[in-house]
Tab-separated table of C-alpha atoms in Angstrom:
chain	number	residue	atom	x	y	z
A	1	MET	CA	25.836	-6.575	14.727
A	2	ALA	CA	24.211	-3.591	15.560
A	3	PHE	CA	22.049	-1.299	12.634
A	4	ASN	CA	21.876	2.700	14.558
A	5	VAL	CA	23.169	4.262	11.181
A	6	GLY	CA	20.150	6.825	11.174
A	7	TYR	CA	19.366	9.442	8.705
A	8	THR	CA	17.859	13.572	9.176
A	9	ASN	CA	14.658	13.996	10.069
A	10	LEU	CA	12.214	13.589	7.235
A	11	PRO	CA	10.104	16.519	5.678
A	12	LEU	CA	6.796	15.184	6.486
A	13	LYS	CA	6.241	18.110	8.051
A	14	GLY	CA	2.133	17.536	9.378
A	15	SER	CA	0.711	14.154	7.940
A	16	ARG	CA	-2.324	12.331	9.834
A	17	ILE	CA	-4.004	9.480	10.176
A	18	ALA	CA	-7.466	10.730	9.486
A	19	ARG	CA	-9.927	10.811	11.371
A	20	THR	CA	-13.481	9.247	10.501
A	21	GLY	CA	-16.545	10.703	12.412
A	22	GLN	CA	-16.991	13.012	15.239
A	23	GLU	CA	-14.952	13.002	18.160
A	24	PRO	CA	-16.448	9.817	21.250
A	25	THR	CA	-18.743	11.773	23.750
A	26	VAL	CA	-18.072	10.255	27.160
A	27	SER	CA	-20.329	7.251	26.537
A	28	TRP	CA	-18.410	6.466	23.905
A	29	LEU	CA	-14.710	7.156	25.973
A	30	LEU	CA	-15.804	4.493	29.071
A	31	PHE	CA	-16.405	1.406	26.179
A	32	GLY	CA	-13.325	2.237	24.370
A	33	LEU	CA	-11.694	1.610	28.487
A	34	LEU	CA	-14.274	-1.700	28.966
A	35	HIS	CA	-12.806	-2.446	24.949
A	36	LEU	CA	-9.351	-1.425	26.162
A	37	ILE	CA	-9.346	-3.733	29.038
A	38	ASP	CA	-10.611	-6.629	27.441
A	39	ALA	CA	-7.806	-6.184	24.300
A	40	TYR	CA	-5.826	-6.406	27.285
A	41	ALA	CA	-7.132	-9.470	28.859
A	42	GLU	CA	-7.036	-11.067	25.322
A	43	LEU	CA	-3.527	-10.179	24.398
A	44	ASN	CA	-2.551	-11.758	28.007
A	45	ALA	CA	-4.602	-14.474	27.389
A	46	ASN	CA	-1.682	-15.545	24.574
A	47	GLU	CA	1.303	-14.206	26.751
A	48	THR	CA	1.421	-11.342	24.122
A	49	VAL	CA	1.743	-8.244	25.704
A	50	LEU	CA	4.567	-6.922	28.224
A	51	LYS	CA	3.602	-5.403	31.728
A	52	PHE	CA	5.466	-1.796	30.689
A	53	PRO	CA	8.551	-3.170	29.848
A	54	THR	CA	11.934	-0.384	29.516
A	55	VAL	CA	13.854	-3.774	27.106
A	56	LEU	CA	12.534	-6.967	26.311
A	57	THR	CA	15.438	-9.379	27.528
A	58	MET	CA	16.785	-12.635	28.465
A	59	PRO	CA	19.300	-14.505	28.703
A	60	HIS	CA	21.938	-15.048	25.922
A	61	ASN	CA	20.515	-12.663	24.291
A	62	LYS	CA	21.019	-8.854	23.276
A	63	THR	CA	18.331	-7.202	24.582
A	64	VAL	CA	15.958	-4.975	21.705
A	65	PRO	CA	15.904	-1.271	22.705
A	66	GLN	CA	11.993	0.391	23.847
A	67	VAL	CA	10.977	3.170	22.915
A	68	LYS	CA	10.040	5.965	25.708
A	69	GLY	CA	6.773	6.777	26.485
A	70	ASP	CA	4.068	7.778	28.096
A	71	PHE	CA	3.296	4.941	30.675
A	72	LEU	CA	-0.391	4.337	30.121
A	73	LEU	CA	-0.378	4.282	26.311
A	74	GLY	CA	3.079	4.342	25.515
A	75	ASN	CA	4.126	5.002	22.403
A	76	LEU	CA	0.127	5.698	21.102
A	77	SER	CA	0.133	9.614	20.579
A	78	GLN	CA	3.149	9.486	18.841
A	79	MET	CA	2.101	6.900	16.172
A	80	ILE	CA	-1.394	8.743	15.592
A	81	ALA	CA	-0.210	12.578	15.573
A	82	ASN	CA	2.891	11.194	12.284
A	83	PRO	CA	3.549	7.446	12.262
A	84	PHE	CA	5.526	7.642	9.077
A	85	GLN	CA	7.962	10.759	10.890
A	86	ALA	CA	7.511	8.087	14.468
A	87	LEU	CA	8.772	5.214	12.674
A	88	CYS	CA	11.499	7.607	11.241
A	89	ASP	CA	12.692	8.450	14.631
A	90	TRP	CA	12.217	5.823	16.597
A	91	GLN	CA	15.061	3.989	14.067
A	92	ARG	CA	17.722	7.167	13.869
A	93	ASP	CA	17.004	7.347	17.706
A	94	TYR	CA	17.255	3.878	18.816
A	95	GLY	CA	18.591	1.659	16.027
A	96	ASP	CA	17.087	-1.009	13.518
A	97	LEU	CA	15.594	-3.205	15.530
A	98	VAL	CA	13.087	-1.430	18.661
A	99	SER	CA	10.327	-2.377	20.674
A	100	PHE	CA	7.385	0.459	20.695
A	101	ARG	CA	4.306	-0.416	22.399
A	102	LEU	CA	0.596	1.539	21.937
A	103	ALA	CA	-1.091	1.046	24.882
A	104	THR	CA	-1.828	-2.906	26.010
A	105	ARG	CA	0.377	-4.106	22.298
A	106	GLN	CA	3.907	-4.534	21.447
A	107	PHE	CA	5.450	-4.024	18.036
A	108	TYR	CA	8.500	-4.831	16.977
A	109	LEU	CA	9.983	-2.054	14.119
A	110	PHE	CA	12.293	-3.336	11.449
A	111	SER	CA	14.647	-1.014	9.510
A	112	HIS	CA	17.613	-3.152	8.693
A	113	PRO	CA	18.230	-5.051	5.202
A	114	LYS	CA	19.927	-7.980	6.949
A	115	LEU	CA	17.287	-7.978	9.531
A	116	ILE	CA	14.376	-8.281	7.457
A	117	GLU	CA	16.486	-11.129	5.263
A	118	GLN	CA	16.567	-13.005	7.771
A	119	ALA	CA	12.133	-12.923	8.795
A	120	LEU	CA	11.089	-12.855	6.206
A	121	ILE	CA	13.151	-15.428	4.214
A	122	LYS	CA	14.872	-17.763	6.570
A	123	GLN	CA	12.177	-17.099	9.179
A	124	ARG	CA	9.042	-16.940	6.692
A	125	ASP	CA	7.283	-19.425	8.886
A	126	VAL	CA	8.175	-17.201	12.038
A	127	PHE	CA	6.354	-14.374	10.857
A	128	VAL	CA	3.771	-14.710	9.382
A	129	LYS	CA	0.373	-12.820	8.139
A	130	ILE	CA	-2.211	-11.011	11.123
A	131	TYR	CA	-5.563	-12.585	10.120
A	132	ASN	CA	-7.994	-13.478	12.477
A	133	PRO	CA	-12.036	-13.739	10.643
A	134	ASP	CA	-13.753	-13.609	14.435
A	135	LYS	CA	-11.736	-9.955	14.752
A	136	PRO	CA	-10.700	-8.107	11.776
A	137	THR	CA	-8.563	-6.038	11.061
A	138	GLY	CA	-6.375	-3.557	8.475
A	139	LEU	CA	-7.486	-4.277	5.135
A	140	ALA	CA	-8.897	-8.028	6.467
A	141	LEU	CA	-11.773	-5.678	7.644
A	142	ILE	CA	-12.650	-5.034	3.399
A	143	LEU	CA	-10.741	-7.847	1.799
A	144	GLY	CA	-12.034	-10.331	3.965
A	145	GLN	CA	-10.310	-13.354	3.121
A	146	GLY	CA	-8.187	-12.791	-0.458
A	147	LEU	CA	-5.033	-12.847	-1.308
A	148	ILE	CA	-3.593	-9.900	0.349
A	149	THR	CA	-4.902	-11.134	3.981
A	150	SER	CA	-5.257	-15.456	3.362
A	151	GLN	CA	-2.675	-17.633	4.921
A	152	GLY	CA	-1.924	-21.481	4.793
A	153	ASP	CA	-3.572	-23.937	1.349
A	154	LEU	CA	-6.161	-20.920	0.763
A	155	TRP	CA	-3.332	-18.558	-0.250
A	156	GLN	CA	-1.656	-21.129	-1.790
A	157	ARG	CA	-4.467	-22.226	-3.964
A	158	GLN	CA	-5.250	-18.683	-4.631
A	159	ARG	CA	-1.808	-17.452	-5.982
A	160	ARG	CA	-1.111	-20.198	-8.140
A	161	LEU	CA	-4.870	-19.235	-9.710
A	162	MET	CA	-4.387	-15.892	-10.553
A	163	GLN	CA	-0.607	-16.203	-11.560
A	164	GLY	CA	-1.671	-16.794	-14.643
A	165	VAL	CA	-3.528	-13.681	-14.887
A	166	PHE	CA	-0.066	-11.627	-14.258
A	167	GLN	CA	1.726	-14.070	-16.757
A	168	ARG	CA	4.304	-10.844	-18.463
A	169	SER	CA	2.919	-12.759	-21.782
A	170	ASN	CA	-1.055	-12.063	-20.425
A	171	ILE	CA	-0.124	-9.116	-18.954
A	172	THR	CA	1.661	-7.293	-22.346
A	173	SER	CA	-1.665	-8.246	-24.325
A	174	LEU	CA	-3.559	-6.048	-21.387
A	175	LEU	CA	-1.419	-3.045	-23.042
A	176	PRO	CA	-3.691	-1.573	-25.687
A	177	GLN	CA	-6.396	-1.327	-23.055
A	178	ILE	CA	-4.447	0.471	-20.717
A	179	ALA	CA	-3.593	3.506	-23.374
A	180	THR	CA	-7.073	3.399	-24.054
A	181	ALA	CA	-8.206	4.132	-20.591
A	182	GLY	CA	-4.915	7.260	-20.488
A	183	ASN	CA	-5.374	8.040	-24.167
A	184	ASN	CA	-9.591	9.077	-22.531
A	185	MET	CA	-8.792	11.133	-19.909
A	186	LEU	CA	-6.335	13.433	-21.813
A	187	ASP	CA	-9.191	13.778	-24.423
A	188	ARG	CA	-11.381	14.099	-21.195
A	189	TRP	CA	-8.834	17.035	-19.788
A	190	ARG	CA	-8.402	18.643	-23.438
A	191	GLN	CA	-12.322	19.152	-23.563
A	192	LEU	CA	-11.953	21.459	-19.894
A	193	GLY	CA	-10.272	24.121	-22.414
A	194	GLY	CA	-6.243	25.390	-21.963
A	195	GLY	CA	-5.090	26.062	-18.618
A	196	ALA	CA	-7.327	23.923	-16.647
A	197	GLN	CA	-6.940	22.861	-13.103
A	198	VAL	CA	-7.811	19.365	-11.940
A	199	ASN	CA	-6.504	17.499	-8.754
A	200	LEU	CA	-4.306	15.645	-10.465
A	201	SER	CA	-3.769	12.623	-6.901
A	202	SER	CA	-7.977	12.378	-7.978
A	203	GLU	CA	-7.492	12.318	-12.009
A	204	MET	CA	-4.929	9.351	-11.392
A	205	THR	CA	-7.866	7.716	-9.183
A	206	LYS	CA	-10.349	7.159	-11.628
A	207	LEU	CA	-7.379	6.286	-14.696
A	208	THR	CA	-6.563	3.142	-12.269
A	209	LEU	CA	-9.877	2.073	-11.267
A	210	GLU	CA	-10.690	2.282	-14.922
A	211	VAL	CA	-7.770	0.133	-15.839
A	212	ILE	CA	-8.171	-2.023	-13.725
A	213	THR	CA	-11.483	-3.105	-14.061
A	214	GLN	CA	-11.441	-2.515	-17.453
A	215	THR	CA	-8.336	-5.343	-18.011
A	216	MET	CA	-9.404	-7.525	-15.188
A	217	PHE	CA	-13.095	-7.389	-15.500
A	218	SER	CA	-13.258	-6.537	-18.945
A	219	THR	CA	-16.331	-3.941	-17.343
A	220	SER	CA	-16.382	0.024	-17.354
A	221	VAL	CA	-16.738	1.582	-13.878
A	222	LEU	CA	-16.912	5.242	-14.825
A	223	ASP	CA	-20.560	5.835	-14.428
A	224	LYS	CA	-19.932	4.930	-10.559
A	225	ILE	CA	-16.902	6.654	-10.224
A	226	GLU	CA	-18.757	9.202	-8.052
A	227	ARG	CA	-19.955	7.136	-6.079
A	228	ILE	CA	-16.899	4.203	-5.593
A	229	ALA	CA	-13.322	6.628	-5.415
A	230	PRO	CA	-15.058	8.719	-2.037
A	231	SER	CA	-16.313	4.495	-0.494
A	232	LEU	CA	-12.732	3.289	-0.858
A	233	ASP	CA	-11.912	6.297	0.395
A	234	THR	CA	-13.772	5.607	3.289
A	235	LEU	CA	-12.301	2.437	3.490
A	236	LEU	CA	-8.835	2.821	3.685
A	237	ARG	CA	-8.386	5.165	5.728
A	238	TYR	CA	-10.104	3.492	8.742
A	239	ALA	CA	-8.743	0.318	8.162
A	240	ALA	CA	-5.171	2.009	8.857
A	241	LYS	CA	-6.711	3.869	12.168
A	242	THR	CA	-6.984	0.241	13.648
A	243	ILE	CA	-4.112	-0.598	12.716
A	244	VAL	CA	-2.500	1.710	15.202
A	245	SER	CA	-4.986	2.539	17.792
A	246	PRO	CA	-6.876	0.227	20.653
A	247	LEU	CA	-9.039	1.945	21.685
A	248	THR	CA	-11.104	1.348	17.875
A	249	LEU	CA	-14.222	0.029	18.687
A	250	PRO	CA	-16.040	-3.284	16.910
A	251	LEU	CA	-17.710	-2.638	13.970
A	252	TYR	CA	-21.307	-3.251	15.831
A	253	VAL	CA	-20.627	-0.537	17.705
A	254	PRO	CA	-22.568	2.241	15.732
A	255	THR	CA	-20.547	4.586	15.862
A	256	PRO	CA	-20.015	7.312	13.640
A	257	ALA	CA	-17.458	6.521	11.917
A	258	ASN	CA	-17.971	2.443	11.982
A	259	ARG	CA	-21.844	3.644	10.711
A	260	LYS	CA	-19.628	5.430	7.894
A	261	PHE	CA	-17.500	2.372	6.759
A	262	ARG	CA	-20.779	-0.448	6.756
A	263	GLU	CA	-22.301	2.110	4.544
A	264	ALA	CA	-19.091	2.495	2.201
A	265	LEU	CA	-17.812	-0.868	2.654
A	266	GLY	CA	-22.781	-2.004	1.345
A	267	ILE	CA	-21.487	0.801	-2.165
A	268	ILE	CA	-18.631	-0.992	-3.241
A	269	ASP	CA	-20.516	-4.684	-2.582
A	270	ASP	CA	-23.640	-3.417	-4.471
A	271	VAL	CA	-20.510	-2.989	-7.380
A	272	ILE	CA	-18.699	-6.571	-6.736
A	273	TYR	CA	-21.416	-9.003	-6.282
A	274	GLY	CA	-22.944	-6.621	-9.405
A	275	ILE	CA	-20.185	-7.647	-11.801
A	276	ILE	CA	-20.284	-10.628	-10.609
A	277	GLU	CA	-24.027	-11.510	-11.352
A	278	GLN	CA	-23.522	-9.852	-14.678
A	279	ARG	CA	-20.897	-11.664	-15.399
A	280	ARG	CA	-22.826	-15.098	-14.828
A	281	LYS	CA	-25.429	-13.797	-16.872
A	282	THR	CA	-23.119	-13.425	-19.579
A	283	SER	CA	-22.686	-17.409	-22.009
A	284	SER	CA	-19.258	-15.500	-23.895
A	285	ALA	CA	-15.858	-16.107	-22.218
A	286	GLN	CA	-13.624	-13.016	-21.193
A	287	ASN	CA	-10.686	-15.093	-20.983
A	288	ASP	CA	-10.176	-12.172	-17.894
A	289	LEU	CA	-8.835	-12.820	-13.579
A	290	LEU	CA	-13.177	-13.116	-13.354
A	291	ASP	CA	-13.153	-16.292	-15.477
A	292	MET	CA	-10.841	-17.617	-14.076
A	293	LEU	CA	-12.074	-17.121	-11.156
A	294	LEU	CA	-15.769	-18.058	-11.247
A	295	LYS	CA	-14.704	-21.381	-13.237
A	296	ALA	CA	-11.476	-22.052	-10.342
A	297	ARG	CA	-12.600	-25.206	-9.056
A	298	ASP	CA	-10.355	-26.805	-5.730
A	299	ASP	CA	-8.268	-29.768	-6.461
A	300	SER	CA	-9.217	-31.618	-3.969
A	301	SER	CA	-13.375	-31.640	-3.644
A	302	GLY	CA	-14.051	-30.539	-7.494
A	303	GLU	CA	-15.630	-27.495	-5.227
A	304	LYS	CA	-16.513	-23.832	-6.862
A	305	MET	CA	-15.419	-21.171	-5.521
A	306	THR	CA	-18.699	-19.308	-4.047
A	307	ASP	CA	-19.857	-15.782	-4.493
A	308	ARG	CA	-18.081	-14.621	-1.337
A	309	GLN	CA	-15.008	-16.163	-2.147
A	310	ILE	CA	-15.020	-14.849	-5.132
A	311	ARG	CA	-16.336	-11.396	-3.839
A	312	ASP	CA	-12.648	-10.971	-1.837
A	313	GLU	CA	-10.533	-11.969	-5.060
A	314	VAL	CA	-11.990	-9.391	-6.927
A	315	ILE	CA	-12.158	-6.328	-3.790
A	316	THR	CA	-8.217	-7.273	-3.327
A	317	ILE	CA	-7.267	-6.820	-7.261
A	318	PHE	CA	-10.449	-3.553	-7.094
A	319	SER	CA	-8.690	-1.821	-3.944
A	320	ALA	CA	-5.534	-3.010	-4.189
A	321	GLY	CA	-5.006	-2.954	-7.807
A	322	HIS	CA	-5.120	0.339	-8.737
A	323	GLU	CA	-4.761	2.670	-4.805
A	324	THR	CA	-1.243	1.402	-5.559
A	325	THR	CA	-0.533	2.866	-9.133
A	326	ALA	CA	-2.504	6.079	-8.567
A	327	ASN	CA	-0.457	6.773	-5.734
A	328	LEU	CA	3.164	6.047	-7.651
A	329	LEU	CA	1.443	8.093	-11.063
A	330	SER	CA	0.532	10.808	-8.841
A	331	TRP	CA	3.992	11.319	-6.205
A	332	THR	CA	6.219	10.618	-9.516
A	333	LEU	CA	4.340	13.115	-11.892
A	334	TYR	CA	4.420	15.355	-8.310
A	335	LEU	CA	8.306	14.928	-8.026
A	336	LEU	CA	8.612	15.824	-12.173
A	337	ALA	CA	6.372	18.901	-11.766
A	338	ARG	CA	9.389	19.993	-8.595
A	339	HIS	CA	11.807	19.019	-10.860
A	340	PRO	CA	11.959	20.017	-14.126
A	341	ASP	CA	15.907	19.158	-15.005
A	342	VAL	CA	14.439	15.641	-14.910
A	343	LEU	CA	11.352	16.585	-16.690
A	344	ALA	CA	13.959	17.792	-19.430
A	345	LYS	CA	16.250	14.261	-19.631
A	346	LEU	CA	12.522	11.873	-19.678
A	347	HIS	CA	11.290	14.229	-22.582
A	348	GLU	CA	14.793	13.675	-24.346
A	349	GLU	CA	14.355	10.397	-23.861
A	350	LEU	CA	10.806	10.016	-25.288
A	351	ASP	CA	10.906	12.116	-27.925
A	352	GLY	CA	13.845	10.483	-29.302
A	353	LEU	CA	12.282	7.028	-28.872
A	354	LEU	CA	8.750	7.476	-29.419
A	355	GLN	CA	8.159	10.519	-31.803
A	356	GLY	CA	4.606	10.701	-30.084
A	357	LYS	CA	3.348	7.664	-30.593
A	358	ILE	CA	1.590	5.393	-27.738
A	359	PRO	CA	4.542	3.056	-26.725
A	360	ASN	CA	4.171	-1.169	-27.075
A	361	ALA	CA	5.751	-3.627	-25.043
A	362	GLU	CA	9.094	-3.165	-26.852
A	363	ASP	CA	9.951	0.498	-26.264
A	364	LEU	CA	8.563	-0.045	-22.912
A	365	GLN	CA	11.699	-2.027	-21.998
A	366	GLN	CA	14.116	0.786	-23.379
A	367	LEU	CA	12.397	3.702	-21.245
A	368	VAL	CA	15.716	3.020	-19.327
A	369	TYR	CA	14.770	6.557	-18.190
A	370	ALA	CA	11.399	6.638	-16.907
A	371	ARG	CA	11.683	3.590	-15.368
A	372	ALA	CA	14.528	4.540	-13.249
A	373	ILE	CA	12.809	7.524	-12.564
A	374	LEU	CA	9.232	5.381	-11.304
A	375	ASN	CA	11.296	2.926	-8.995
A	376	GLU	CA	13.052	6.305	-7.663
A	377	SER	CA	9.536	7.753	-6.694
A	378	MET	CA	8.584	4.518	-5.128
A	379	ARG	CA	11.967	4.956	-3.215
A	380	LEU	CA	10.970	8.323	-2.332
A	381	ARG	CA	7.137	7.168	-1.242
A	382	PRO	CA	7.033	3.658	-1.608
A	383	PRO	CA	3.771	2.376	-2.540
A	384	ALA	CA	3.198	0.553	0.550
A	385	GLY	CA	4.781	2.224	3.640
A	386	ILE	CA	5.186	-0.720	5.803
A	387	LEU	CA	4.657	-4.530	6.086
A	388	LEU	CA	3.080	-6.619	9.257
A	389	ARG	CA	3.773	-9.138	10.514
A	390	LYS	CA	3.192	-12.007	13.525
A	391	VAL	CA	5.778	-13.438	15.305
A	392	ASN	CA	3.667	-16.765	15.741
A	393	LYS	CA	6.148	-18.006	18.053
A	394	ASP	CA	9.988	-17.029	20.165
A	395	THR	CA	12.152	-16.849	18.007
A	396	GLU	CA	15.751	-14.534	17.520
A	397	VAL	CA	17.002	-12.480	15.034
A	398	ASP	CA	20.815	-11.071	14.870
A	399	GLY	CA	20.990	-12.161	18.281
A	400	TYR	CA	17.903	-10.396	19.635
A	401	PHE	CA	15.351	-12.404	21.314
A	402	LEU	CA	11.650	-11.756	19.700
A	403	LYS	CA	8.263	-12.879	21.688
A	404	ALA	CA	5.546	-15.361	20.464
A	405	GLY	CA	2.280	-13.476	20.211
A	406	ARG	CA	3.670	-9.415	18.684
A	407	PRO	CA	3.256	-7.774	15.962
A	408	ALA	CA	6.587	-7.058	13.448
A	409	ILE	CA	6.584	-4.101	11.268
A	410	PHE	CA	8.454	-3.959	8.527
A	411	SER	CA	9.189	0.131	7.409
A	412	ILE	CA	9.830	0.016	3.528
A	413	PHE	CA	9.697	3.725	4.218
A	414	ASN	CA	12.915	3.606	6.199
A	415	LEU	CA	14.523	1.160	4.315
A	416	HIS	CA	14.483	3.309	1.503
A	417	HIS	CA	15.388	5.902	3.843
A	418	HIS	CA	18.575	4.523	5.070
A	419	ALA	CA	21.618	6.038	4.942
A	420	GLU	CA	23.550	2.968	4.859
A	421	PHE	CA	22.452	2.084	1.701
A	422	TRP	CA	20.943	5.473	-0.222
A	423	PRO	CA	23.802	8.697	0.097
A	424	GLN	CA	21.331	11.653	0.011
A	425	SER	CA	18.377	9.822	0.225
A	426	GLU	CA	16.092	12.763	0.417
A	427	GLN	CA	16.972	14.356	-2.758
A	428	PHE	CA	15.119	12.577	-5.530
A	429	ASP	CA	17.820	11.352	-8.072
A	430	PRO	CA	16.618	8.635	-10.587
A	431	GLN	CA	20.674	8.386	-11.721
A	432	ARG	CA	20.893	6.158	-8.727
A	433	PHE	CA	19.000	2.861	-10.815
A	434	LEU	CA	20.850	3.567	-13.721
A	435	ILE	CA	24.088	2.067	-11.962
A	436	PRO	CA	23.237	-1.797	-11.451
A	437	GLU	CA	23.560	-2.810	-8.189
A	438	ASN	CA	21.971	-5.656	-5.526
A	439	ARG	CA	19.061	-4.126	-3.728
A	440	ARG	CA	16.879	-6.920	-2.976
A	441	PHE	CA	16.363	-5.909	0.929
A	442	SER	CA	17.238	-2.371	0.111
A	443	PHE	CA	14.812	-1.379	-1.858
A	444	MET	CA	11.631	-3.139	-2.055
A	445	PRO	CA	8.396	-1.842	-2.819
A	446	PHE	CA	6.692	-4.557	-3.526
A	447	GLY	CA	6.883	-6.492	-0.332
A	448	THR	CA	9.862	-9.568	-1.463
A	449	GLY	CA	9.230	-13.588	-0.290
A	450	GLU	CA	6.737	-15.105	-1.287
A	451	ARG	CA	4.381	-12.888	-0.489
A	452	SER	CA	5.223	-10.249	-2.437
A	453	CYS	CA	2.295	-7.966	-4.327
A	454	ILE	CA	2.413	-10.779	-7.663
A	455	ALA	CA	0.655	-8.186	-9.730
A	456	SER	CA	4.319	-5.796	-9.493
A	457	HIS	CA	5.000	-6.491	-13.152
A	458	PHE	CA	1.484	-5.293	-14.411
A	459	ALA	CA	1.526	-1.958	-11.957
A	460	LEU	CA	5.351	-1.103	-13.545
A	461	LEU	CA	3.920	-1.471	-16.851
A	462	GLU	CA	1.075	0.383	-16.243
A	463	ALA	CA	3.087	2.564	-14.698
A	464	GLN	CA	5.384	3.529	-17.221
A	465	LEU	CA	2.255	3.340	-20.437
A	466	LEU	CA	0.550	5.497	-19.034
A	467	LEU	CA	3.718	7.776	-17.452
A	468	SER	CA	4.856	8.009	-20.762
A	469	MET	CA	1.177	9.133	-22.486
A	470	ILE	CA	1.125	12.288	-19.962
A	471	VAL	CA	4.577	13.074	-20.419
A	472	GLN	CA	4.389	13.821	-23.731
A	473	ARG	CA	1.171	15.122	-24.499
A	474	CYS	CA	1.544	17.836	-21.126
A	475	ASP	CA	3.624	19.827	-18.387
A	476	LEU	CA	1.530	19.238	-15.725
A	477	GLN	CA	2.284	23.138	-13.231
A	478	LEU	CA	1.858	23.152	-9.082
A	479	LEU	CA	-0.998	25.399	-8.104
A	480	ASP	CA	0.819	25.285	-4.671
A	481	LYS	CA	4.543	26.528	-4.402
A	482	ASP	CA	4.197	24.493	-0.761
A	483	GLU	CA	5.664	20.464	-0.712
A	484	VAL	CA	3.459	18.460	-0.863
A	485	GLU	CA	2.486	16.423	3.268
A	486	VAL	CA	2.745	12.855	3.710
A	487	GLU	CA	-0.916	10.970	4.641
A	488	MET	CA	-1.086	6.987	5.601
A	489	ALA	CA	-4.421	5.785	4.769
A	490	VAL	CA	-2.824	1.676	4.028
A	491	THR	CA	-0.737	3.073	1.264
A	492	LEU	CA	1.508	6.725	1.622
A	493	ARG	CA	-1.409	9.170	-0.282
A	494	PRO	CA	-0.437	13.186	-1.305
A	495	LYS	CA	-2.846	15.120	1.485
A	496	GLY	CA	-5.329	16.729	0.413
A	497	GLY	CA	-4.634	16.371	-3.737
A	498	ILE	CA	-2.179	17.489	-5.877
A	499	PRO	CA	-3.997	20.177	-8.173
A	500	VAL	CA	-2.551	21.040	-11.030
A	501	ARG	CA	-2.410	22.904	-14.341
A	502	ILE	CA	-2.957	21.428	-16.988
A	503	LYS	CA	-0.642	22.924	-20.458
A	504	TRP	CA	-0.317	21.028	-23.855
A	505	ARG	CA	2.709	20.786	-25.278
């Protein structure tokens, strides 16, 4: 069975992977060429590189279509120019399982629920997380061996440890702290005066950073926010760049981009280690995530976690826990501002049920339309546009032969815009989610299987509560009528932010 259902070009306009630092000099380009040759040799030694094929074949198996590209760099220029548009175009033009090449590195692209189920669920031991502690790339450069990037026994232990923190009963007890952070932001907006203008993306980043540090680590970082926010931005942009570019030089090479990354990582590490040190000096228990990490012991050795291990888990929650929710709230409020009919219906639900009060856990369960709006927002702009795995042994998926050692991209963005499952996929229509339907693999904003996001329930309750508070108090008017472009920086961000004017209700 082949999957070739496509859809029209997506209005992503000129979204770009943000570039950091200056343009490389000739010497850096020569060094980059040597690094590329080294990468080719390493990959070829592991039998992960094809010699510029047109199709991937094996006797008695179907061929995986190969995206046409340049002889030397393959499809690298398309990926750098507009990564998500490239993934969408390749799905439309070549089908739901394709192969593309970035210089010497060959990738697979999955864009259909059936294929994703076969790979991530039925063959989860074959499609594994990519992590090389000697040569980390992507998020591993920032997170080390945290829950998102770790594997094996370490991942199992950390997952069990953190599940207690994100149990439903524990999360609902955190709602008052989330509401306090929301009220503080709204009060600050009120002090700006009538008709004040703010960058919605920046405001949501500050808000969710405060929420995650207050709820998970019982501390505040508002006094450090002006250093933390741009540093995290630098780190995530750099991490995204290393995923798609084989010319990214090792961090020990003192390029402007590398120096900027190391400086930003130093700032974040200072904050994280400061939080850990401050807690170690405190005798009273806080019963939060940080307490659980400090008290945790290895089942076999009885040893506690090192500060480095704790740092990796703290920065994982610190980074991932605010970035995804900040983008979810930014995109949702943006979409509501562009669709006054949907906003009016949301006002009707909120005013009828809450009558101006802050919702509690029971109220949130009844805000069905608000939840549908968030789901539709995540469909259009998923918190993470892709999942990345590696094929660790030769295998077959739906009759296609896949070669060991190659990275596999599972496009959540393509899934969420697939015409077979989402009619008129570019329309913002929350009504879709008011109709009961099995969408296990066609809608997966937080991943799927055992590696799905452990904090998804927390993120949704947080977003639903904060959305309800903001929409009840004010309307946000877009200052720019042009459509906001999508930018890739691990997550899908609004490029350039979203400038709005605050109008109080």
